Short mmCIF file of C-alpha atoms and ligand atoms in Angstrom, two decimals:
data_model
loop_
_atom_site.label_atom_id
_atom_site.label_comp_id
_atom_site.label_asym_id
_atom_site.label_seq_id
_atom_site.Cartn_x
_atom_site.Cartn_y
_atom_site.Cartn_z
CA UNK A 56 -5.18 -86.37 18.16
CA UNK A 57 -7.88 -84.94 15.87
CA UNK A 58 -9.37 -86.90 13.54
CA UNK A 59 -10.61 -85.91 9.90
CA UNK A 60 -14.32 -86.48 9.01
CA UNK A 61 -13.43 -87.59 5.98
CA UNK A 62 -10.92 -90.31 7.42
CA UNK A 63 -13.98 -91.57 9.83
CA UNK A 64 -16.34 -91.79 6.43
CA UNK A 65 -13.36 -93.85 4.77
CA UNK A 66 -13.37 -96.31 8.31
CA UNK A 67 -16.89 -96.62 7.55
CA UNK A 68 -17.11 -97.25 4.13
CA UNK A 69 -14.26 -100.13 4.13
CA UNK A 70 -17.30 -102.54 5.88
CA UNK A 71 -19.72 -102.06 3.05
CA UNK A 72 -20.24 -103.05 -0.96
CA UNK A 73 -19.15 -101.24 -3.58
CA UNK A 74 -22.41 -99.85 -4.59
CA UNK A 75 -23.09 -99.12 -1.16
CA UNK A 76 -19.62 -97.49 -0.87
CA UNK A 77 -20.78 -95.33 -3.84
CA UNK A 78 -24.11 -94.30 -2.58
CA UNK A 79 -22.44 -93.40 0.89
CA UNK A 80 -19.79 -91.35 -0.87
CA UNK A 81 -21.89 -89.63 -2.92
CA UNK A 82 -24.64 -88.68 0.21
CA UNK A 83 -21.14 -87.32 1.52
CA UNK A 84 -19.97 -85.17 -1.54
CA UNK A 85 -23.46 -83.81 -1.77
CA UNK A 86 -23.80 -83.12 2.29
CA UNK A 87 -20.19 -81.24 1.99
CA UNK A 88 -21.70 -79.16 -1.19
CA UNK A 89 -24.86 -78.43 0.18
CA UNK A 90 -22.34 -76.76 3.20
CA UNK A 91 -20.14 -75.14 0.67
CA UNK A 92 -22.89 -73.87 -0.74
CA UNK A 93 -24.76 -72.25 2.01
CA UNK A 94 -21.47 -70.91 2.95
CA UNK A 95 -20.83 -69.02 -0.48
CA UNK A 96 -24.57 -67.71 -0.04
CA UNK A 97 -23.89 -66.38 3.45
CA UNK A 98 -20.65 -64.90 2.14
CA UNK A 99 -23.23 -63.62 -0.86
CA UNK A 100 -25.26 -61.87 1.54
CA UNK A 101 -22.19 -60.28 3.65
CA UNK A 102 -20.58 -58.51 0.70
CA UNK A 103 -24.28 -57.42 -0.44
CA UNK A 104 -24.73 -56.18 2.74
CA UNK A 105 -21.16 -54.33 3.12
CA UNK A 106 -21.67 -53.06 -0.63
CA UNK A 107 -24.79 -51.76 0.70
CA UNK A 108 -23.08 -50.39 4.09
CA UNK A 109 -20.61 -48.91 1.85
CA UNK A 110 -22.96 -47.21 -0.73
CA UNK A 111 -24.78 -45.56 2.75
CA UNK A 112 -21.72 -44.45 4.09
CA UNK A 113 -20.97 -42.52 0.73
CA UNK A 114 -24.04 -40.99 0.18
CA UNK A 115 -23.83 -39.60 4.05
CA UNK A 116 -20.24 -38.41 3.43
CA UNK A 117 -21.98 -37.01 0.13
CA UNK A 118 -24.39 -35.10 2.00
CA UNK A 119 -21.84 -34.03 4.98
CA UNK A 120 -19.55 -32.48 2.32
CA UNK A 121 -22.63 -30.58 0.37
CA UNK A 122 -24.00 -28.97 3.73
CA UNK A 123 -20.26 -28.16 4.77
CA UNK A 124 -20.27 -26.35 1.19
CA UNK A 125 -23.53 -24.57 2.15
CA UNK A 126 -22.39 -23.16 5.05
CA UNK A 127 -18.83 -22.03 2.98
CA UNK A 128 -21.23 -20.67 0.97
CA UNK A 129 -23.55 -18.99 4.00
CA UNK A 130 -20.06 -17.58 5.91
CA UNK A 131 -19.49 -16.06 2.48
CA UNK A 132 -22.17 -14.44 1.89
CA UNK A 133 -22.38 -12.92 5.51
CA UNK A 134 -18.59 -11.90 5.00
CA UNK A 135 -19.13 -10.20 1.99
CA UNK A 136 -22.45 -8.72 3.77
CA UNK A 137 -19.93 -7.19 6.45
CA UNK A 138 -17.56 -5.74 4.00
CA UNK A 139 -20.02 -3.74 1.97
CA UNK A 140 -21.72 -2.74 5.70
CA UNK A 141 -18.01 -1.58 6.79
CA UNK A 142 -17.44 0.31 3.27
CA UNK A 143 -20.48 1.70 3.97
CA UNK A 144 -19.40 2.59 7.75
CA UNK A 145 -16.62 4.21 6.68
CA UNK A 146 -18.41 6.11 3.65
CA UNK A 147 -20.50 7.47 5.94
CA UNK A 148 -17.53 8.54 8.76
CA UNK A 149 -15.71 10.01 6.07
CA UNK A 150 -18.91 11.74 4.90
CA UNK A 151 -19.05 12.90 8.80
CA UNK A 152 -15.34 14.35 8.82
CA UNK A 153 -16.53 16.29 5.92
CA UNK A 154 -19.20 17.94 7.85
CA UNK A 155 -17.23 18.43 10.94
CA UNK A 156 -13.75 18.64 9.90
CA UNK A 157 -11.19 17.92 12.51
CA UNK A 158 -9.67 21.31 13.60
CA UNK A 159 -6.01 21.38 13.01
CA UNK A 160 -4.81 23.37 16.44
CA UNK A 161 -5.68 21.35 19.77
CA UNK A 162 -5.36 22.47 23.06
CA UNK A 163 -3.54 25.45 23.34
CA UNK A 164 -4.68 27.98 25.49
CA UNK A 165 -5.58 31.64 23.81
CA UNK A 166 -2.93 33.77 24.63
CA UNK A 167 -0.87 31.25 23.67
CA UNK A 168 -2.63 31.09 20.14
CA UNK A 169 -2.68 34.99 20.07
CA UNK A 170 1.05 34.89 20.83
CA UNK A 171 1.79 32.32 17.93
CA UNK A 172 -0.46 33.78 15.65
CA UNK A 173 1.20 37.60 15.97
CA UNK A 174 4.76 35.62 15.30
CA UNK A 175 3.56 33.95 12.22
CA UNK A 176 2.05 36.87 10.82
CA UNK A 177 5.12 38.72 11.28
CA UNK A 178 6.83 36.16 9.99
CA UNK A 179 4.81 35.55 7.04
CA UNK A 180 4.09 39.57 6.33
CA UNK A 181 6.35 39.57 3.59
CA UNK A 182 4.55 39.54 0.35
CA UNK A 183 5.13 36.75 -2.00
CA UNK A 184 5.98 37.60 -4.81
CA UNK A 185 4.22 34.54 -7.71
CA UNK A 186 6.85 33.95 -10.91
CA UNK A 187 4.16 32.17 -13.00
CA UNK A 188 -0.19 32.78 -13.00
CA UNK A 189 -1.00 29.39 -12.01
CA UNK A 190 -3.95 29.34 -9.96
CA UNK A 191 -4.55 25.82 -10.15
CA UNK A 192 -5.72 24.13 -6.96
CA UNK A 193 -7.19 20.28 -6.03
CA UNK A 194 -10.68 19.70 -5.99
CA UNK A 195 -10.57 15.88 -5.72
CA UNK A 196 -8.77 12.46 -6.83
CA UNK A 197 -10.32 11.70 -10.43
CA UNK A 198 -8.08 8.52 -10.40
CA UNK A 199 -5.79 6.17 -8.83
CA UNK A 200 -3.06 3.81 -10.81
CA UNK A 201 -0.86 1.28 -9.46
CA UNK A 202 1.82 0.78 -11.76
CA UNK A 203 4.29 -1.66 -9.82
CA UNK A 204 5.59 -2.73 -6.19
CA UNK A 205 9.13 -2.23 -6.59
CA UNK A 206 11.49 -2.00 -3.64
CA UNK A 207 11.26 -1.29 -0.02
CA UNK A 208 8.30 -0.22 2.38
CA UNK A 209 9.74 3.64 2.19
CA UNK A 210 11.08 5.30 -1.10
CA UNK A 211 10.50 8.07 -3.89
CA UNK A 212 9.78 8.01 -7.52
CA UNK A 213 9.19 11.21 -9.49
CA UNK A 214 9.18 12.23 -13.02
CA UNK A 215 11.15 15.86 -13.76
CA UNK A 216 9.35 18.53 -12.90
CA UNK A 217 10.41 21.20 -15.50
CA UNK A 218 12.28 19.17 -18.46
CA UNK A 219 10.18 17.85 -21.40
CA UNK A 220 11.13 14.12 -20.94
CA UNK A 221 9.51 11.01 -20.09
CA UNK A 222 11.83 9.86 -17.76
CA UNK A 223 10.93 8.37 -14.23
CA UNK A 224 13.17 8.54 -11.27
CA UNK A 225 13.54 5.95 -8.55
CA UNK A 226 14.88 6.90 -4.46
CA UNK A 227 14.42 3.10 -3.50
CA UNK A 228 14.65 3.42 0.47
CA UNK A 229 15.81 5.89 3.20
CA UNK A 230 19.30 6.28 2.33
CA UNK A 231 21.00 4.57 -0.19
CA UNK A 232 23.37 6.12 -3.20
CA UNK A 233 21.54 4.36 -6.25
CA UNK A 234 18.95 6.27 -8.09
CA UNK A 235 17.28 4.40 -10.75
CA UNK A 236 16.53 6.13 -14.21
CA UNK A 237 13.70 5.00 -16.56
CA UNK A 238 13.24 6.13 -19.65
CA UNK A 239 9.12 5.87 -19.17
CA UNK A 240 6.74 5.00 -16.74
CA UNK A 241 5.78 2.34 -19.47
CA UNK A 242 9.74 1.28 -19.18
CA UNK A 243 9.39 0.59 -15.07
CA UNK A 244 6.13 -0.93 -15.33
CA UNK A 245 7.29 -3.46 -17.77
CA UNK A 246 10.96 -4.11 -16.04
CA UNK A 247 11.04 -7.20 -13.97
CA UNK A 248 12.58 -5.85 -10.90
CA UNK A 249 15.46 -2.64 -11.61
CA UNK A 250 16.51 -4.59 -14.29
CA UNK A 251 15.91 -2.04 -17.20
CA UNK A 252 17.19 0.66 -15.08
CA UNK A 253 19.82 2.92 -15.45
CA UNK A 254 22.08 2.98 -12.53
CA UNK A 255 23.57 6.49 -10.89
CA UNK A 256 25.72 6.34 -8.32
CA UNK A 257 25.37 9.40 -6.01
CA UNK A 258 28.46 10.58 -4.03
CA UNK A 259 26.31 10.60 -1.08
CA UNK A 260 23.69 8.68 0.45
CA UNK A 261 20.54 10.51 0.66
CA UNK A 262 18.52 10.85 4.14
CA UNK A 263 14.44 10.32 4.14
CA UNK A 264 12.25 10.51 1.42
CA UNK A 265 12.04 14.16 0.31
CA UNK A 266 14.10 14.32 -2.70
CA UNK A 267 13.28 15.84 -6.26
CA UNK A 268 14.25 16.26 -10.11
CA UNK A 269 13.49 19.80 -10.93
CA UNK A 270 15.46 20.87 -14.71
CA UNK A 271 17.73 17.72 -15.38
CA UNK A 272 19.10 17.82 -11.83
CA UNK A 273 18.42 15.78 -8.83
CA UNK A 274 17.93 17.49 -5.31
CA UNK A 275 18.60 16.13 -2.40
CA UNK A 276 19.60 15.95 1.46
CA UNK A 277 22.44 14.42 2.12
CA UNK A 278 21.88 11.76 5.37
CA UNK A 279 23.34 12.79 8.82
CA UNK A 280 22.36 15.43 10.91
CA UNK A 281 24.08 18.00 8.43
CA UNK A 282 21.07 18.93 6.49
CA UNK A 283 23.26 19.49 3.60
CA UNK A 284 21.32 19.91 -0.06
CA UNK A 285 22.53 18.60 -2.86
CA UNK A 286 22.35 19.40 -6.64
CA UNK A 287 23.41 16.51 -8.43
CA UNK A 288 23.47 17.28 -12.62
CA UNK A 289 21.93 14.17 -13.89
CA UNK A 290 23.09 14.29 -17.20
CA UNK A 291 27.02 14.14 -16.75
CA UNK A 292 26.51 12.30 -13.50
CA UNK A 293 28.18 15.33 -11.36
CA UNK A 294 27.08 17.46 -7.79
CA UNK A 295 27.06 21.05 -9.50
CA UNK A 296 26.10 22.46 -5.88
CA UNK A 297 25.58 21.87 -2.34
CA UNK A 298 24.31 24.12 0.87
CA UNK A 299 23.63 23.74 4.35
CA UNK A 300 20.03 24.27 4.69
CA UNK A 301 19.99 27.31 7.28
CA UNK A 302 17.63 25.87 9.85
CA UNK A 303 18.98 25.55 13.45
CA UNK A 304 17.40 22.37 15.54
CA UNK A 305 15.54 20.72 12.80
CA UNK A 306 12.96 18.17 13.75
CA UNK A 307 11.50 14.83 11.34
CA UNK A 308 9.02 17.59 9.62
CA UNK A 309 6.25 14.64 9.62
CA UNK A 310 5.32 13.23 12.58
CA UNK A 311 4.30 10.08 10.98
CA UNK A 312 7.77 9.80 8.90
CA UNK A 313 10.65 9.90 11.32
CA UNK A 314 13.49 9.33 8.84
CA UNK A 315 12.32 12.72 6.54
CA UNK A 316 13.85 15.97 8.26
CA UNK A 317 13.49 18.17 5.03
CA UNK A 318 10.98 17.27 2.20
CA UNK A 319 11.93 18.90 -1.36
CA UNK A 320 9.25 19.50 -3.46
CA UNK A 321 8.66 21.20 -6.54
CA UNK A 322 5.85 22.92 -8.76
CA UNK A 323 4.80 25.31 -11.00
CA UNK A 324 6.63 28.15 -8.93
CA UNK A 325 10.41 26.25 -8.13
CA UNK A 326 11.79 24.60 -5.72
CA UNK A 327 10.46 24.42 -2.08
CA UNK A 328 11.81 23.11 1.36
CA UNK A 329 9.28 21.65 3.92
CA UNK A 330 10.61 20.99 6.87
CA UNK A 331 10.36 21.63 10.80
CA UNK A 332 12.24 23.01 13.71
CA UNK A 333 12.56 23.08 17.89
CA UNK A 334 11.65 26.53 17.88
CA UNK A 335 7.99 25.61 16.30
CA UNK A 336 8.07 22.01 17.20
CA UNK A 337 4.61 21.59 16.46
CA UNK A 338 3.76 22.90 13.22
CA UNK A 339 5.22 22.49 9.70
CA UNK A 340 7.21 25.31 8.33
CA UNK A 341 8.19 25.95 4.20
CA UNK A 342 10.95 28.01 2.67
CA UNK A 343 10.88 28.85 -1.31
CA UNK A 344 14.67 27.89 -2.56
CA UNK A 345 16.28 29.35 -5.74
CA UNK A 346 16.84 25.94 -7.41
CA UNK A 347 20.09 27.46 -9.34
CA UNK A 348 21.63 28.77 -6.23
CA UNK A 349 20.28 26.70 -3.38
CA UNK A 350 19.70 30.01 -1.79
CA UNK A 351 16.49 30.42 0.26
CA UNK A 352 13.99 33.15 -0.80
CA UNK A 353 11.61 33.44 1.92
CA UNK A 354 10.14 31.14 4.66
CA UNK A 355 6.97 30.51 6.51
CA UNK A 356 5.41 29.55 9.30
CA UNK A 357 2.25 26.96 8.36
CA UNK A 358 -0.39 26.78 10.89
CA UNK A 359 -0.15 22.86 9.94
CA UNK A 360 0.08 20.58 12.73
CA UNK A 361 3.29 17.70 12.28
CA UNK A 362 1.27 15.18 14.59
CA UNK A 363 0.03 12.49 12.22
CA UNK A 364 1.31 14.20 8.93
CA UNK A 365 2.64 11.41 6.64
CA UNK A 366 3.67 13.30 3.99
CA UNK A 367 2.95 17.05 1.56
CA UNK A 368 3.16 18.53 -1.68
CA UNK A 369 2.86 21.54 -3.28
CA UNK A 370 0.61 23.13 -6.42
CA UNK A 371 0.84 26.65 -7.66
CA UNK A 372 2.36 27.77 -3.98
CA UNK A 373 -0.31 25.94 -1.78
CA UNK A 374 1.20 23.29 0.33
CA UNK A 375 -0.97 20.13 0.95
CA UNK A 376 -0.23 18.29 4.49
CA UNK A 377 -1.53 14.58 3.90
CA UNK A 378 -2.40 12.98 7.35
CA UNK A 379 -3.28 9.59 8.57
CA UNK A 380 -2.69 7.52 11.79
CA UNK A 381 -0.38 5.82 13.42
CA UNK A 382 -2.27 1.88 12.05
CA UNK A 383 -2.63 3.24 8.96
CA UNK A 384 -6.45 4.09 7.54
CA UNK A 385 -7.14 6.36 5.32
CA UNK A 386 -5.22 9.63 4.22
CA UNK A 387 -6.42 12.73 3.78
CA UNK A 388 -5.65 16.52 2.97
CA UNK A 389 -6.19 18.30 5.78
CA UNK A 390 -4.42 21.17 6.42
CA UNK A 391 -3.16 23.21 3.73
CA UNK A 392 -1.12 26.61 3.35
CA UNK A 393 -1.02 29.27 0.54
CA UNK A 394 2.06 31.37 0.10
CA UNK A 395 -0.61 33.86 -1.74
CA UNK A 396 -3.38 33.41 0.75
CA UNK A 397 -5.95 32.62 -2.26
CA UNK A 398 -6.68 29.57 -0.22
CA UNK A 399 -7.36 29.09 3.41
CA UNK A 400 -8.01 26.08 5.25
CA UNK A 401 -12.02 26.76 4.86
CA UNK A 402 -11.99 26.70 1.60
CA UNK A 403 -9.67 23.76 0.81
CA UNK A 404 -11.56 20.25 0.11
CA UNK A 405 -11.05 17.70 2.49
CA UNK A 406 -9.01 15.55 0.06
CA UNK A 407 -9.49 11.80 1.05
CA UNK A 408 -6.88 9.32 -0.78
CA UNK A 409 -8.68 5.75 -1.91
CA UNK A 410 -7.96 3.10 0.30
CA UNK A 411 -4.48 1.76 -0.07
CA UNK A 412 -1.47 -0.80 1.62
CA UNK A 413 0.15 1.14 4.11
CA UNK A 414 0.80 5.22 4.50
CA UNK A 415 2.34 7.11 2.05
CA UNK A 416 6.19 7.86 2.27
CA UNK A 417 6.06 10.06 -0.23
CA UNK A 418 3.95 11.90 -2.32
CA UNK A 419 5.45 14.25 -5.30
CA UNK A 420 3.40 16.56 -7.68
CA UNK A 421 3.71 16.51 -11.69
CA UNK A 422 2.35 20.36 -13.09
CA UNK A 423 2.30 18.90 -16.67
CA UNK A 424 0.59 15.68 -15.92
CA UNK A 425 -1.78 16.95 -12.47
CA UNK A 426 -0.79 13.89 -10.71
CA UNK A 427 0.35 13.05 -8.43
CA UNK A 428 3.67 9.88 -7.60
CA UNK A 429 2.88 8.12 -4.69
CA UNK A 430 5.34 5.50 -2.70
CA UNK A 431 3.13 3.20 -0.53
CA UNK A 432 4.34 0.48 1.01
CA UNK A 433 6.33 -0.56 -2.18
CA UNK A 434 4.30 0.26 -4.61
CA UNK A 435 4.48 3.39 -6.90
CA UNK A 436 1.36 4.69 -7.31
CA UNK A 437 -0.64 7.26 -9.37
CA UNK A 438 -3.24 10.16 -8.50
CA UNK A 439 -4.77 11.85 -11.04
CA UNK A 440 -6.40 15.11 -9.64
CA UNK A 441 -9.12 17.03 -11.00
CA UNK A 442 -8.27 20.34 -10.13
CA UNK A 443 -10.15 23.89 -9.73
CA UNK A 444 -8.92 27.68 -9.69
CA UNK A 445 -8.05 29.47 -6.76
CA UNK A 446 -10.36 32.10 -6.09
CA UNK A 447 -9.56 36.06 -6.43
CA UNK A 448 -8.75 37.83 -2.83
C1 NAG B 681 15.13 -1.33 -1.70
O1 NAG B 681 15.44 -0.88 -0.41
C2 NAG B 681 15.21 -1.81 0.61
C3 NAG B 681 15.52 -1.15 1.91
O2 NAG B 681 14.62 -0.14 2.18
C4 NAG B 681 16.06 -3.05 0.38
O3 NAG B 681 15.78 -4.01 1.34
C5 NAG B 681 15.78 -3.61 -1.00
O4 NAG B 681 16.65 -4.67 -1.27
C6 NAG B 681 15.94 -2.54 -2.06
N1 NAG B 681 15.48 -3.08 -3.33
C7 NAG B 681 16.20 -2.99 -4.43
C8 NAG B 681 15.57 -3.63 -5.63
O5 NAG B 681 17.26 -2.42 -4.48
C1 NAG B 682 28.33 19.06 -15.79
O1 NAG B 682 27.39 19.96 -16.36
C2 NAG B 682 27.28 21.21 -15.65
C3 NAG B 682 26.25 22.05 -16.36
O2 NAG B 682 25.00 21.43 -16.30
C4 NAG B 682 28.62 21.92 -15.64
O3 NAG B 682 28.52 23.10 -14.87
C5 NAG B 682 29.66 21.01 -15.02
O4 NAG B 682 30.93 21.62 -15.11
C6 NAG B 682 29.68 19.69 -15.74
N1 NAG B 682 30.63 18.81 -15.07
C7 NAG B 682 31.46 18.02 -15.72
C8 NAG B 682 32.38 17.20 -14.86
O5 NAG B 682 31.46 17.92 -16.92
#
């Protein structure tokens, strides 16, 4: 059994006097304090020395987290380094294509060429015949304006051509039967989603992404493998015409955009039809349409390549083939085609778009406002051109 110290000093004290007793008792207390004492130092000394431990442990974590923020910094700093270096890069590339543009036609052998060239001059003999003296023709992108990311990856939006209006049309996808009216570009940019929209319910889903509002009415293809145009009247909400377009074997006209097989575009001139056959699988091909009729006036051959077109439009009869590649990078005019030969591929500018999301799905031409509506990726974009004249033959 254990015995207590204290019990032992109590044994001893019973054999002596009471002063003695006192004396002893005290000696004890003042032993035991002298102990506690020492003990409460020791324990003084520990927590200074953990405080201390603990104060050194901060300032390294301190000085960890600072140098960890120096190198954030550092990595930075070299990233940002490598950005400007790759602008630069790709300044300079571009800067190269411009010297030594790309030539359209690849590998095909002479005779070949000679044979295709005699067809699309005979084909293309005819002259045109210009219904307005535009001579207006791109010299460069002055601007670029995104105005909102509304809907999916592929679409349209377009303003009317021809009628005095502020009203902005939206084709949201590849072939649905809503078209979206606003009343301004102002109006779409400030609508949270469609929700200011007008809705118009089409009698017919539309196919791609080449549609157009030329003179209050809406033109379109009609999806399936019918190729049928449409004239929808956008005021009373009625189809006032449709044709077959009078192509045999048609082919997606841009290489880069399967689900368009004819693009409609307009301009100063009317109504045009880009699109592409089997018979001349590898080049894009353009018909002039009478936009009251849905007649076709005429039709070309374009020595424009579809391989890695995204997308066209058209200014005072010149058609502008926009290509990219198939990870999108930057696009670029870089064929082009005159229905008045004022403009040949020599003396076009290689047109490069600013760097953007994706590729375009669309790209439609305003004559009143020279620019240009863009669909990237979702998001409706802006070009304002600065344009030059075509020269004199
Ligand atoms: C737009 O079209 C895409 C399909 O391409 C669809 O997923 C999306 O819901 C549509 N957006 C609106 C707002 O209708
Ligand atoms: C709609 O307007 C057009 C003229 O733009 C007219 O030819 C057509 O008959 C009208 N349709 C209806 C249903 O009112």
């Amino acid at each position: 059994m254990a015995v207590s110290p204290l019990f032992i000093v109590f044994t001893a004290l019973l054999g002596l006097t009471c002063a003695q007793q006192q004396q002893a008792l005290l000696d004890y207390l003042e032993r035991r304090l002298t102990v506690i004492e020492d003990r409460i130092s020791l324990w003084h000394d520990q927590t200074n020395r953990y405080a201390g431990e603990l104060r050194e442990f901060k300032q390294q974590i301190v000085s960890l987290i600072e140098n960890a923020e120096k190198d954030r910094e550092t990595l930075r700093t070299d990233m940002e380094n490598t950005n400007t270096r790759v602008d630069r890069l790709e300044r300079e590339m571009d800067y190269l294509e411009t010297q030594n543009p790309a030539p359209p036609c690849v590998e095909v052998d002479d005779k070949l060429v000679e044979q295709q060239v005699t067809k699309v001059k005979e084909k293309n003999k005819r002259k045109y015949e210009k219904l307005t003296d535009c001579r207006d023709m791109i010299s460069s992108i002055k601007a670029m304006k995104i105005l909102k990311r509304l809907g999916g990856p592929k679409g349209t939006w377009t303003k009317d051509v021809v009628a005095e209006n502020q009203k902005v049309y939206v084709f949201n996808g590849t072939g649905q039967t809503t078209l979206y009216e606003f009343s301004t570009g102002r109006e779409l940019a400030a609508s949270p989603g469609l929700s200011r929209a007008k809705h118009i319910n089409l009698p017919f889903p539309w196919g791609g992404t080449g549609h157009t509002v030329y003179d209050g009415h809406a033109y379109y293809v009609k999806e399936g493998n019918e190729f049928q145009v449409i004239k929808f009247d956008l005021q009373n909400e009625t189809v006032v015409d449709s044709a077959v377009f009078p192509a045999e074997d048609q082919v997606p006209v841009y290489g880069l955009s399967p689900e368009t097989y004819i693009d409609l575009s307009a301009d100063e001139e009317g109504l045009w039809a880009i699109y592409a056959t089997k018979e001349n699988e590898k080049n894009i091909c353009l018909a002039k349409m009478d936009p009251k009729t849905l007649d076709i006036e005429q039709m070309w051959d374009t020595p424009c390549p579809r391989e890695n077109a995204e997308a066209a439009f058209i200014i005072c009869g010149t058609v502008y083939v926009v290509y990219n590649t198939k990870l999108p990078s930057r696009s670029r005019v870089q064929c082009v085609y005159d229905v008045s030969d004022m403009v040949t591929n020599e003396d076009a500018p290689l047109v490069y778009f600013p760097k953007r999301y994706g590729s375009h799905s669309s790209l439609k031409y305003n004559p009143r406002e020279k620019q240009i509506y863009a669909w990237d990726d979702g998001y409706q974009i802006l070009y304002k051109l600065n344009m030059k004249k075509k020269l004199e033959v």
